[in-house]
PDB file of C-alpha atoms and ligand atoms in Angstrom:
ATOM      1  CA  UNK A 389     -55.102 -11.621  70.871  1.00 94.00           C
ATOM      2  CA  UNK A 390     -54.666 -13.426  74.198  1.00 96.00           C
ATOM      3  CA  UNK A 391     -56.045 -15.898  74.940  1.00 96.00           C
ATOM      4  CA  UNK A 392     -56.733 -17.333  71.515  1.00 97.00           C
ATOM      5  CA  UNK A 393     -59.512 -19.951  71.454  1.00 97.00           C
ATOM      6  CA  UNK A 394     -58.407 -21.273  74.840  1.00 98.00           C
ATOM      7  CA  UNK A 395     -60.650 -23.975  76.329  1.00 98.00           C
ATOM      8  CA  UNK A 396     -61.751 -23.180  79.877  1.00 98.00           C
ATOM      9  CA  UNK A 397     -63.675 -25.582  82.117  1.00 98.00           C
ATOM     10  CA  UNK A 398     -66.091 -24.164  84.678  1.00 98.00           C
ATOM     11  CA  UNK A 399     -68.741 -25.654  86.915  1.00 98.00           C
ATOM     12  CA  UNK A 400     -72.387 -24.823  86.211  1.00 98.00           C
ATOM     13  CA  UNK A 401     -73.450 -21.788  88.246  1.00 97.00           C
ATOM     14  CA  UNK A 402     -69.989 -20.225  88.276  1.00 97.00           C
ATOM     15  CA  UNK A 403     -69.766 -16.461  87.883  1.00 98.00           C
ATOM     16  CA  UNK A 404     -67.439 -15.797  84.947  1.00 97.00           C
ATOM     17  CA  UNK A 405     -65.643 -12.447  84.916  1.00 98.00           C
ATOM     18  CA  UNK A 406     -64.220 -10.919  81.755  1.00 98.00           C
ATOM     19  CA  UNK A 407     -61.344  -8.454  82.078  1.00 98.00           C
ATOM     20  CA  UNK A 408     -60.650  -6.979  78.669  1.00 98.00           C
ATOM     21  CA  UNK A 409     -58.243  -4.425  77.301  1.00 97.00           C
ATOM     22  CA  UNK A 410     -58.104  -3.618  73.619  1.00 97.00           C
ATOM     23  CA  UNK A 411     -56.415  -1.095  71.375  1.00 97.00           C
ATOM     24  CA  UNK A 412     -59.642  -0.807  69.398  1.00 97.00           C
ATOM     25  CA  UNK A 413     -63.341  -0.465  70.226  1.00 98.00           C
ATOM     26  CA  UNK A 414     -64.848  -3.903  70.425  1.00 98.00           C
ATOM     27  CA  UNK A 415     -67.779  -5.938  71.586  1.00 98.00           C
ATOM     28  CA  UNK A 416     -67.043  -9.137  73.464  1.00 98.00           C
ATOM     29  CA  UNK A 417     -69.819 -11.670  73.207  1.00 98.00           C
ATOM     30  CA  UNK A 418     -70.259 -14.818  75.266  1.00 97.00           C
ATOM     31  CA  UNK A 419     -72.528 -17.031  73.180  1.00 96.00           C
ATOM     32  CA  UNK A 420     -74.287 -18.556  76.155  1.00 94.00           C
ATOM     33  CA  UNK A 421     -77.927 -19.621  76.032  1.00 86.00           C
ATOM     34  CA  UNK A 422     -80.422 -17.063  74.738  1.00 87.00           C
ATOM     35  CA  UNK A 423     -78.832 -13.780  73.705  1.00 90.00           C
ATOM     36  CA  UNK A 424     -75.695 -14.533  75.696  1.00 95.00           C
ATOM     37  CA  UNK A 425     -73.687 -11.834  77.401  1.00 97.00           C
ATOM     38  CA  UNK A 426     -72.213  -8.787  75.685  1.00 97.00           C
ATOM     39  CA  UNK A 427     -69.456  -6.485  76.961  1.00 98.00           C
ATOM     40  CA  UNK A 428     -68.753  -3.163  75.254  1.00 98.00           C
ATOM     41  CA  UNK A 429     -65.062  -2.275  75.161  1.00 98.00           C
ATOM     42  CA  UNK A 430     -63.586   1.148  74.401  1.00 98.00           C
ATOM     43  CA  UNK A 431     -60.119   1.427  72.923  1.00 98.00           C
ATOM     44  CA  UNK A 432     -57.479   1.809  75.631  1.00 97.00           C
ATOM     45  CA  UNK A 433     -59.936   1.536  78.540  1.00 98.00           C
ATOM     46  CA  UNK A 434     -60.035  -1.636  80.644  1.00 98.00           C
ATOM     47  CA  UNK A 435     -63.520  -3.154  80.681  1.00 98.00           C
ATOM     48  CA  UNK A 436     -64.888  -5.655  83.173  1.00 98.00           C
ATOM     49  CA  UNK A 437     -68.121  -7.588  83.169  1.00 98.00           C
ATOM     50  CA  UNK A 438     -69.436 -10.824  84.532  1.00 97.00           C
ATOM     51  CA  UNK A 439     -72.193 -13.335  83.924  1.00 97.00           C
ATOM     52  CA  UNK A 440     -73.314 -16.605  85.437  1.00 96.00           C
ATOM     53  CA  UNK A 441     -72.640 -19.810  83.532  1.00 96.00           C
ATOM     54  CA  UNK A 442     -76.180 -21.039  84.099  1.00 96.00           C
ATOM     55  CA  UNK A 443     -76.409 -23.752  81.449  1.00 96.00           C
ATOM     56  CA  UNK A 444     -74.153 -26.698  80.701  1.00 97.00           C
ATOM     57  CA  UNK A 445     -72.549 -26.971  77.292  1.00 97.00           C
ATOM     58  CA  UNK A 446     -69.802 -25.482  75.193  1.00 97.00           C
ATOM     59  CA  UNK A 447     -69.973 -21.731  74.506  1.00 97.00           C
ATOM     60  CA  UNK A 448     -67.751 -19.453  72.466  1.00 98.00           C
ATOM     61  CA  UNK A 449     -66.595 -16.087  73.768  1.00 98.00           C
ATOM     62  CA  UNK A 450     -65.720 -14.021  70.756  1.00 98.00           C
ATOM     63  CA  UNK A 451     -64.530 -10.629  69.640  1.00 98.00           C
ATOM     64  CA  UNK A 452     -67.093  -9.187  67.227  1.00 96.00           C
ATOM     65  CA  UNK A 453     -64.577  -6.675  65.949  1.00 96.00           C
ATOM     66  CA  UNK A 454     -61.913  -9.261  65.122  1.00 96.00           C
ATOM     67  CA  UNK A 455     -64.434 -12.039  64.427  1.00 97.00           C
ATOM     68  CA  UNK A 456     -62.249 -14.389  66.423  1.00 97.00           C
ATOM     69  CA  UNK A 457     -62.893 -16.830  69.235  1.00 98.00           C
ATOM     70  CA  UNK A 458     -61.120 -15.714  72.408  1.00 98.00           C
ATOM     71  CA  UNK A 459     -62.123 -18.632  74.607  1.00 98.00           C
ATOM     72  CA  UNK A 460     -64.377 -21.651  74.638  1.00 98.00           C
ATOM     73  CA  UNK A 461     -66.217 -22.081  77.888  1.00 98.00           C
ATOM     74  CA  UNK A 462     -67.017 -25.681  78.778  1.00 98.00           C
ATOM     75  CA  UNK A 463     -69.690 -25.608  81.454  1.00 98.00           C
ATOM     76  CA  UNK A 464     -70.407 -28.885  83.211  1.00 97.00           C
TER      77      UNK A 464
HETATM   78 CU1   CU B 140     -71.232 -13.027  68.993  1.00 76.08          CU
END
């Protein structure tokens, strides 16, 4: 998995875009405030989605299928 728990700094209000390819069906979840943002990924098909980093703090973006943290978004 790449990246693997990489820390990424972004300014509050930034639009964050996820470009994901996977060899298995997955659900990518940005654990931002509230329900966060979820991106459905089909095996072998590139998936793209974006959300606004509206709140400051540290948020995990994880793969629900692998149960691993892909990136940690530090919004300030
Ligand atoms: Cu999650």
